[in-house]
Amino acid sequence: MIKFLDLQKINSGYQEQFQEKLKLVLDNGWFILGEEVKSFEIQFAHFCGSKHCIGVGNGFDALVLIFKGYIQLGKLQKGDEVIVPANTYIASILAILQADLVPVLVEPKLETYNINPDLIEDKITSKTKAILTVHLYGQLAEMNKINAIANQYNLVVLEDAAQAHGARESVQSSVFSDQLQSIKTRNSQLATRNSVAAFSFYPGKNLGALGDAGAITTNDDDLAKVISSFRNYGSEKKYHNEFIGINSRLDELQAAFLNVKLPNLDSENELRRTIAKRYLSEIKNDKIVLPNWDLSSNHVFHLFIIRTDNREALQNYLLENGIETMIHYPIPPHKQKAFAHWNSLSFPITEKIHNEVLSLPISPVMTMDEVDFVIEMINNY
Ligand SMILES: Cc1ncc(COP(=O)(O)O)c(C=O)c1O
C-alpha cells in the first residue's frame, strides 16, 4: 500500500536526534519557554526572513493571537470585517470568529485554488479592516495584488501560511537567508506595512512536530511584543499581567523536535517539488485536471491536488490498486453544519473544487518507484 502520508517513515529518520533532544530537555529540567523554544524562534525567524518569530500552541491560535494583538494595538476592533477565501480549511474562518471579527468569504480562482484578488474589492465595505490570505495547498496567494488592494483601502494583511512553510516570494512565508537582502529591498513597502504570517506545525505539515505546535512571524515590533505576552497569560514578567491573555505557548519538547527538522525543510520541499514535476509531466489522462504551477519556489506542494468529475470512482480505483488518497476538503466551510446561516449561500467555484478535488500521495519519503506506480495507475484509469 502506498500511504497518503507516511508519518512514521518521515519521523523515523530523525529518531536518534529526537532522542538526544529528549535527553537534553530532561537533563535541563526546564519544560516551558526554555532554550529550545528560544532557539527555534530565532532559527525560524531567520528562515522566514522575518524580524520576529513567536512560538505558540498551534496554527489556529497563531491566527487568533494575531487578530487579538491587532485589536489590542487598536488596528482592529471587535465586529470589523475580515476578507477570507471561501476555499480554505475551516480553521482560517474559525480564527476570525474566535477573535470576535466577521469573516467575509471571497471565491478562489479555479486555476490556483487561492483567493481571486479581482473579487476582493467588491466585498469591501466601511467595516472591512483586514484581509486574511491563505496559501492553500502550499502555493502562495497573489500577494502583490492583494497588498496593493490592502494599501489602497488601508487594510491589515495576514497570511495563513499553515500549509506553505518555505514557499518563497512572500515577505513572511520564507526566504533563504542569502536572498534576504534583495527580497527585503523588493518588499520594502511590505516590510513597512508590517505584514504577519501564521504557521502550523501539525504533524502532517511540511514542517511537522510530534504533536500540536505553531508560530507567528512578523516584522512589527509592537505586534510581536503584544503577542509574545498574550500567548503567556498576557504576562511578560512572571505574575505581572499586562493583558487578558491566554495560554498558548510552543511546547519546549516540540520546539526541540522542530529544531532537529528545520534544517532539512528546504531540501524536503525540493523533494516534494521533484515529485510534483513528475506528476505534472507524466500524468496524461483526459479525465484528470492537474494543478497549475510555474515551476518557481512559490509552491511547496503540501498537497498535490488533482480534479476529476467522478472523484469517488477514481479514489476507489486507486485504493483497489494500493494507493491511498485523501480529499482536501470534502465540504466547503459555508456548507458546514456549524455555519447553518451560510448554508444557502452560493460559491460555485468553491463548491466545484470541493466536489472534484483529490489529493495524491506526495512527501519527502516517497520513493521514485512509488511515484512511477501512481503515475502508471492514473494513466491506466
Ligand atoms: C490553512 C490552515 N489554517 C490553519 C490551520 C490550523 O492549524 P492547527 O491545526 O495547527 O491549529 C491549518 C491546519 O490544519 C490549515 O491547514
Short mmCIF file of C-alpha atoms and ligand atoms in Angstrom, two decimals:
data_model
loop_
_atom_site.label_atom_id
_atom_site.label_comp_id
_atom_site.label_asym_id
_atom_site.label_seq_id
_atom_site.Cartn_x
_atom_site.Cartn_y
_atom_site.Cartn_z
CA MET A 1 0.00 0.00 0.00
CA ILE A 2 1.30 3.46 -0.87
CA LYS A 3 0.25 5.54 2.10
CA PHE A 4 -1.12 9.02 1.52
CA LEU A 5 1.39 10.32 4.04
CA ASP A 6 3.74 8.03 5.95
CA LEU A 7 4.38 10.00 9.14
CA GLN A 8 6.11 7.06 10.76
CA LYS A 9 8.67 6.96 7.94
CA ILE A 10 9.07 10.74 7.84
CA ASN A 11 9.93 10.89 11.53
CA SER A 12 11.83 7.64 11.99
CA GLY A 13 14.74 9.15 10.08
CA TYR A 14 15.10 11.64 12.93
CA GLN A 15 14.66 9.15 15.76
CA GLU A 16 18.19 9.32 17.15
CA GLN A 17 18.30 13.12 17.11
CA PHE A 18 14.85 13.28 18.72
CA GLN A 19 16.06 11.00 21.50
CA GLU A 20 19.12 13.15 22.08
CA LYS A 21 16.89 16.22 22.31
CA LEU A 22 14.56 14.48 24.74
CA LYS A 23 17.52 13.65 26.96
CA LEU A 24 18.78 17.23 26.73
CA VAL A 25 15.43 18.67 27.78
CA LEU A 26 15.08 16.10 30.58
CA ASP A 27 18.57 16.88 31.81
CA ASN A 28 17.86 20.62 31.72
CA GLY A 29 14.63 20.14 33.64
CA TRP A 30 13.11 23.26 32.04
CA PHE A 31 9.89 22.44 30.20
CA ILE A 32 8.11 25.71 29.37
CA LEU A 33 9.51 28.52 27.18
CA GLY A 34 13.09 27.35 27.59
CA GLU A 35 16.18 27.33 25.41
CA GLU A 36 14.66 25.11 22.69
CA VAL A 37 11.73 27.48 22.13
CA LYS A 38 14.08 30.47 22.10
CA SER A 39 16.38 28.76 19.64
CA PHE A 40 13.51 27.70 17.35
CA GLU A 41 12.10 31.22 17.36
CA ILE A 42 15.46 32.61 16.26
CA GLN A 43 16.02 29.94 13.59
CA PHE A 44 12.52 30.11 12.16
CA ALA A 45 12.52 33.93 12.05
CA HIS A 46 15.81 33.68 10.16
CA PHE A 47 14.41 31.03 7.82
CA CYS A 48 11.42 33.25 7.04
CA GLY A 49 13.48 36.41 6.65
CA SER A 50 11.45 37.88 9.43
CA LYS A 51 12.43 40.04 12.39
CA HIS A 52 10.39 38.13 14.96
CA CYS A 53 9.02 34.65 15.50
CA ILE A 54 6.77 33.79 18.41
CA GLY A 55 6.16 30.10 19.08
CA VAL A 56 2.59 29.22 20.04
CA GLY A 57 0.46 26.16 20.73
CA ASN A 58 -0.90 25.54 17.20
CA GLY A 59 -1.72 27.21 13.90
CA PHE A 60 -5.24 28.15 14.92
CA ASP A 61 -4.03 30.01 18.00
CA ALA A 62 -1.38 31.69 15.84
CA LEU A 63 -4.15 33.25 13.75
CA VAL A 64 -6.31 34.16 16.76
CA LEU A 65 -3.35 35.71 18.57
CA ILE A 66 -2.51 37.91 15.58
CA PHE A 67 -6.09 39.21 15.46
CA LYS A 68 -6.14 39.75 19.23
CA GLY A 69 -2.80 41.51 19.01
CA TYR A 70 -4.11 43.90 16.38
CA ILE A 71 -7.23 44.53 18.46
CA GLN A 72 -5.04 45.29 21.49
CA LEU A 73 -2.98 47.71 19.39
CA GLY A 74 -6.14 49.44 18.13
CA LYS A 75 -5.60 48.42 14.49
CA LEU A 76 -8.71 46.24 14.55
CA GLN A 77 -11.88 46.41 16.57
CA LYS A 78 -14.36 43.71 17.52
CA GLY A 79 -17.01 43.47 14.78
CA ASP A 80 -14.65 44.51 11.96
CA GLU A 81 -14.95 42.57 8.72
CA VAL A 82 -12.12 40.36 7.52
CA ILE A 83 -11.88 39.19 3.89
CA VAL A 84 -11.01 35.48 3.73
CA PRO A 85 -11.06 32.88 0.94
CA ALA A 86 -14.22 30.77 0.79
CA ASN A 87 -11.96 27.90 -0.27
CA THR A 88 -9.85 27.24 2.79
CA TYR A 89 -9.51 24.88 5.70
CA ILE A 90 -12.15 25.93 8.21
CA ALA A 91 -9.54 26.99 10.81
CA SER A 92 -8.89 30.25 8.92
CA ILE A 93 -12.54 31.22 9.29
CA LEU A 94 -12.97 29.97 12.85
CA ALA A 95 -9.97 32.05 13.94
CA ILE A 96 -11.67 35.23 12.68
CA LEU A 97 -14.81 34.36 14.64
CA GLN A 98 -12.82 33.43 17.73
CA ALA A 99 -11.41 36.97 17.76
CA ASP A 100 -14.96 38.46 17.56
CA LEU A 101 -14.42 39.61 13.98
CA VAL A 102 -16.67 38.98 10.99
CA PRO A 103 -15.48 36.74 8.11
CA VAL A 104 -16.44 37.79 4.58
CA LEU A 105 -15.93 34.98 2.08
CA VAL A 106 -14.41 35.50 -1.38
CA GLU A 107 -14.30 32.96 -4.19
CA PRO A 108 -10.99 31.43 -5.32
CA LYS A 109 -9.54 31.17 -8.82
CA LEU A 110 -10.06 27.73 -10.32
CA GLU A 111 -6.52 27.93 -11.72
CA THR A 112 -4.81 28.41 -8.34
CA TYR A 113 -7.43 27.43 -5.75
CA ASN A 114 -6.34 30.58 -3.88
CA ILE A 115 -8.41 33.73 -3.31
CA ASN A 116 -9.24 35.64 -6.51
CA PRO A 117 -7.81 39.15 -5.92
CA ASP A 118 -10.09 40.58 -8.63
CA LEU A 119 -13.14 39.75 -6.50
CA ILE A 120 -11.91 41.33 -3.27
CA GLU A 121 -12.82 44.97 -3.90
CA ASP A 122 -16.49 44.13 -4.42
CA LYS A 123 -16.64 42.75 -0.88
CA ILE A 124 -15.00 45.73 0.80
CA THR A 125 -17.32 47.84 2.97
CA SER A 126 -16.68 50.60 5.50
CA LYS A 127 -16.32 47.84 8.12
CA THR A 128 -13.63 45.91 6.24
CA LYS A 129 -10.34 46.25 8.08
CA ALA A 130 -8.28 43.18 7.18
CA ILE A 131 -7.54 40.53 4.57
CA LEU A 132 -6.59 37.04 5.72
CA THR A 133 -4.91 35.36 2.76
CA VAL A 134 -4.32 31.62 2.76
CA HIS A 135 -1.50 29.97 0.80
CA LEU A 136 -3.62 26.90 0.20
CA TYR A 137 -2.07 23.52 -0.58
CA GLY A 138 1.38 25.16 -0.31
CA GLN A 139 1.08 27.70 -3.15
CA LEU A 140 1.49 31.38 -2.43
CA ALA A 141 -1.54 33.56 -3.00
CA GLU A 142 -1.16 36.56 -5.33
CA MET A 143 0.34 38.79 -2.65
CA ASN A 144 1.33 41.70 -4.88
CA LYS A 145 -2.25 42.24 -5.99
CA ILE A 146 -3.63 41.61 -2.51
CA ASN A 147 -1.18 44.03 -0.90
CA ALA A 148 -1.98 46.69 -3.48
CA ILE A 149 -5.68 46.46 -2.59
CA ALA A 150 -4.84 46.49 1.11
CA ASN A 151 -2.72 49.61 0.66
CA GLN A 152 -5.47 51.34 -1.24
CA TYR A 153 -8.10 50.64 1.42
CA ASN A 154 -5.75 50.77 4.39
CA LEU A 155 -6.37 47.16 5.40
CA VAL A 156 -4.23 44.92 7.55
CA VAL A 157 -2.93 41.81 5.73
CA LEU A 158 -2.42 38.49 7.48
CA GLU A 159 -1.01 35.38 5.83
CA ASP A 160 -2.27 31.95 6.82
CA ALA A 161 0.91 30.06 5.95
CA ALA A 162 -0.12 26.86 7.75
CA GLN A 163 0.38 24.87 4.55
CA ALA A 164 3.22 26.85 3.00
CA HIS A 165 6.40 26.71 5.11
CA GLY A 166 9.29 27.51 2.86
CA ALA A 167 7.30 28.88 -0.09
CA ARG A 168 9.13 31.95 -1.31
CA GLU A 169 8.37 35.38 -2.72
CA SER A 170 6.05 36.47 0.02
CA VAL A 171 7.79 38.54 2.63
CA GLN A 172 6.85 36.37 5.59
CA SER A 173 6.43 33.00 4.06
CA SER A 174 10.06 32.15 3.98
CA VAL A 175 13.10 33.33 2.27
CA PHE A 176 16.58 31.85 2.10
CA SER A 177 18.89 33.98 4.18
CA ASP A 178 21.23 34.71 1.26
CA GLN A 179 18.28 36.10 -0.66
CA LEU A 180 17.02 38.04 2.28
CA GLN A 181 18.56 41.35 1.42
CA SER A 182 17.22 41.50 -2.12
CA ILE A 183 13.80 40.27 -1.06
CA LYS A 184 13.71 42.82 1.74
CA THR A 185 14.52 45.56 -0.73
CA ARG A 186 11.94 44.32 -3.17
CA ASN A 187 9.34 44.13 -0.44
CA SER A 188 10.39 47.18 1.49
CA GLN A 189 6.91 48.54 1.15
CA LEU A 190 5.54 45.36 2.62
CA ALA A 191 8.00 45.35 5.44
CA THR A 192 6.92 48.80 6.49
CA ARG A 193 3.32 47.70 6.30
CA ASN A 194 4.24 45.11 8.92
CA SER A 195 2.76 42.02 7.41
CA VAL A 196 2.39 38.95 9.57
CA ALA A 197 2.10 35.21 8.99
CA ALA A 198 0.71 32.28 10.97
CA PHE A 199 2.22 28.79 10.74
CA SER A 200 1.01 25.38 11.89
CA PHE A 201 3.41 22.56 12.73
CA TYR A 202 0.64 19.96 12.94
CA PRO A 203 2.39 16.59 12.35
CA GLY A 204 1.29 16.29 8.70
CA LYS A 205 2.55 19.73 7.68
CA ASN A 206 5.74 20.23 5.62
CA LEU A 207 7.44 21.14 8.89
CA GLY A 208 5.59 18.91 11.34
CA ALA A 209 6.06 18.48 15.07
CA LEU A 210 5.23 15.31 17.03
CA GLY A 211 2.06 16.96 18.30
CA ASP A 212 0.43 20.36 18.07
CA ALA A 213 2.62 23.42 17.55
CA GLY A 214 2.52 26.74 15.73
CA ALA A 215 4.25 30.09 15.26
CA ILE A 216 3.78 33.67 14.15
CA THR A 217 6.36 35.62 12.15
CA THR A 218 6.31 39.38 11.79
CA ASN A 219 8.48 42.46 11.33
CA ASP A 220 6.19 44.53 13.54
CA ASP A 221 7.93 45.13 16.88
CA ASP A 222 4.76 46.23 18.69
CA LEU A 223 2.72 43.30 17.44
CA ALA A 224 5.47 40.82 18.35
CA LYS A 225 5.67 42.22 21.87
CA VAL A 226 1.93 42.04 22.46
CA ILE A 227 1.62 38.52 21.02
CA SER A 228 4.52 37.08 22.98
CA SER A 229 2.86 38.34 26.12
CA PHE A 230 -0.68 37.30 25.05
CA ARG A 231 0.35 33.68 24.47
CA ASN A 232 1.57 33.56 28.08
CA TYR A 233 -1.47 34.85 30.03
CA GLY A 234 -0.70 38.42 28.98
CA SER A 235 2.39 38.30 31.12
CA GLU A 236 5.98 39.03 30.26
CA LYS A 237 7.21 39.12 33.82
CA LYS A 238 6.04 36.22 35.97
CA TYR A 239 2.86 37.05 37.90
CA HIS A 240 2.61 40.51 36.33
CA ASN A 241 -0.27 40.54 33.81
CA GLU A 242 -0.46 43.39 31.35
CA PHE A 243 -3.16 41.95 29.07
CA ILE A 244 -6.06 39.49 29.27
CA GLY A 245 -4.09 36.76 27.55
CA ILE A 246 -4.37 33.03 27.01
CA ASN A 247 -2.11 30.02 27.47
CA SER A 248 -0.81 29.04 24.04
CA ARG A 249 2.93 28.53 24.28
CA LEU A 250 5.02 26.49 21.90
CA ASP A 251 5.87 23.35 23.87
CA GLU A 252 9.54 23.03 24.77
CA LEU A 253 9.82 19.43 23.53
CA GLN A 254 8.01 20.18 20.27
CA ALA A 255 10.37 23.11 19.73
CA ALA A 256 13.29 20.74 20.33
CA PHE A 257 11.96 18.33 17.68
CA LEU A 258 11.31 21.20 15.26
CA ASN A 259 14.89 22.41 15.78
CA VAL A 260 16.02 18.99 14.54
CA LYS A 261 13.80 19.09 11.45
CA LEU A 262 14.01 22.74 10.35
CA PRO A 263 17.46 22.49 8.69
CA ASN A 264 16.04 19.91 6.25
CA LEU A 265 12.87 21.79 5.36
CA ASP A 266 14.17 23.35 2.14
CA SER A 267 15.58 20.07 0.83
CA GLU A 268 12.40 18.22 1.78
CA ASN A 269 10.33 20.83 -0.05
CA GLU A 270 12.60 20.34 -3.05
CA LEU A 271 11.85 16.59 -2.96
CA ARG A 272 8.15 17.40 -2.96
CA ARG A 273 8.67 19.64 -5.99
CA THR A 274 10.57 16.88 -7.77
CA ILE A 275 7.61 14.54 -7.34
CA ALA A 276 5.20 17.30 -8.39
CA LYS A 277 7.22 17.88 -11.57
CA ARG A 278 6.99 14.20 -12.41
CA TYR A 279 3.23 14.06 -11.78
CA LEU A 280 2.75 17.19 -13.91
CA SER A 281 4.77 15.98 -16.85
CA GLU A 282 3.93 12.28 -16.79
CA ILE A 283 0.27 12.04 -15.79
CA LYS A 284 -1.62 12.01 -19.07
CA ASN A 285 -5.31 11.31 -18.71
CA ASP A 286 -8.11 13.46 -20.14
CA LYS A 287 -10.27 12.72 -17.13
CA ILE A 288 -7.80 14.41 -14.78
CA VAL A 289 -7.14 18.14 -14.28
CA LEU A 290 -3.63 18.79 -12.93
CA PRO A 291 -2.64 21.83 -10.85
CA ASN A 292 -1.03 24.92 -12.42
CA TRP A 293 2.48 25.73 -11.33
CA ASP A 294 5.17 27.90 -12.92
CA LEU A 295 7.99 25.68 -11.52
CA SER A 296 9.12 28.50 -9.18
CA SER A 297 9.60 28.08 -5.45
CA ASN A 298 6.28 29.77 -4.78
CA HIS A 299 4.83 26.28 -4.24
CA VAL A 300 5.94 23.75 -1.64
CA PHE A 301 3.34 21.12 -2.53
CA HIS A 302 2.00 20.50 0.93
CA LEU A 303 -0.68 18.78 -1.14
CA PHE A 304 -0.79 17.69 -4.78
CA ILE A 305 -4.37 18.29 -5.83
CA ILE A 306 -5.99 16.88 -8.96
CA ARG A 307 -9.59 17.30 -10.08
CA THR A 308 -11.91 14.86 -11.77
CA ASP A 309 -15.66 14.62 -12.37
CA ASN A 310 -16.23 11.29 -10.67
CA ARG A 311 -13.88 11.57 -7.77
CA GLU A 312 -15.26 8.66 -5.81
CA ALA A 313 -14.68 6.27 -8.70
CA LEU A 314 -11.08 7.40 -9.08
CA GLN A 315 -10.45 7.22 -5.34
CA ASN A 316 -11.87 3.69 -5.14
CA TYR A 317 -9.91 2.58 -8.21
CA LEU A 318 -6.66 3.88 -6.73
CA LEU A 319 -7.39 2.28 -3.37
CA GLU A 320 -8.11 -1.08 -5.04
CA ASN A 321 -4.69 -0.72 -6.63
CA GLY A 322 -2.99 0.02 -3.33
CA ILE A 323 -2.79 3.83 -3.49
CA GLU A 324 -4.21 5.84 -0.63
CA THR A 325 -5.58 9.32 -1.43
CA MET A 326 -7.40 11.98 0.57
CA ILE A 327 -9.84 14.82 -0.06
CA HIS A 328 -8.92 18.38 0.94
CA TYR A 329 -11.67 19.17 1.59
CA PRO A 330 -14.98 17.35 1.08
CA ILE A 331 -17.33 20.08 2.44
CA PRO A 332 -16.75 23.81 1.91
CA PRO A 333 -16.85 25.93 5.08
CA HIS A 334 -20.08 27.70 4.06
CA LYS A 335 -21.83 24.32 3.71
CA GLN A 336 -20.76 23.03 7.14
CA LYS A 337 -23.44 22.43 9.76
CA ALA A 338 -21.57 24.76 12.09
CA PHE A 339 -22.33 27.61 9.70
CA ALA A 340 -26.05 26.93 9.18
CA HIS A 341 -26.67 30.63 8.44
CA TRP A 342 -24.32 30.38 5.44
CA ASN A 343 -25.63 27.10 4.04
CA SER A 344 -27.86 28.76 1.44
CA LEU A 345 -25.05 30.99 0.13
CA SER A 346 -23.68 30.14 -3.28
CA PHE A 347 -19.95 29.99 -4.02
CA PRO A 348 -19.96 27.92 -7.23
CA ILE A 349 -16.19 27.78 -7.74
CA THR A 350 -15.54 26.81 -4.14
CA GLU A 351 -18.28 24.16 -4.39
CA LYS A 352 -16.90 22.81 -7.65
CA ILE A 353 -13.44 22.49 -6.09
CA HIS A 354 -14.81 20.68 -3.06
CA ASN A 355 -16.75 18.29 -5.31
CA GLU A 356 -13.85 17.42 -7.59
CA VAL A 357 -10.54 17.53 -5.71
CA LEU A 358 -8.48 14.52 -4.78
CA SER A 359 -5.05 14.66 -3.12
CA LEU A 360 -2.38 12.28 -4.41
CA PRO A 361 0.39 10.95 -2.16
CA ILE A 362 3.34 13.35 -2.01
CA SER A 363 6.05 13.51 0.63
CA PRO A 364 9.81 13.65 1.02
CA VAL A 365 9.95 9.93 1.86
CA MET A 366 8.09 8.68 -1.21
CA THR A 367 10.31 6.57 -3.46
CA MET A 368 10.55 7.09 -7.22
CA ASP A 369 9.17 3.55 -7.67
CA GLU A 370 6.08 4.61 -5.77
CA VAL A 371 5.79 7.75 -7.89
CA ASP A 372 6.14 5.59 -11.04
CA PHE A 373 3.34 3.37 -9.81
CA VAL A 374 0.96 6.24 -9.01
CA ILE A 375 1.56 7.73 -12.47
CA GLU A 376 1.07 4.38 -14.19
CA MET A 377 -2.17 3.65 -12.34
CA ILE A 378 -3.64 7.07 -13.05
CA ASN A 379 -2.68 6.84 -16.71
CA ASN A 380 -4.40 3.44 -16.90
CA TYR A 381 -7.60 4.78 -15.34
C1 LIG B 1 -4.96 26.61 6.15
C2 LIG B 1 -4.87 26.25 7.59
N1 LIG B 1 -5.04 27.20 8.53
C3 LIG B 1 -4.95 26.93 9.84
C4 LIG B 1 -4.68 25.66 10.29
C5 LIG B 1 -4.68 25.40 11.75
O1 LIG B 1 -3.52 24.82 12.23
P1 LIG B 1 -3.54 23.87 13.51
O2 LIG B 1 -4.18 22.59 13.13
O3 LIG B 1 -2.11 23.74 13.89
O4 LIG B 1 -4.31 24.58 14.58
C6 LIG B 1 -4.47 24.65 9.36
C7 LIG B 1 -4.10 23.29 9.78
O5 LIG B 1 -4.72 22.35 9.87
C8 LIG B 1 -4.58 24.93 7.98
O6 LIG B 1 -4.44 23.99 7.05
#
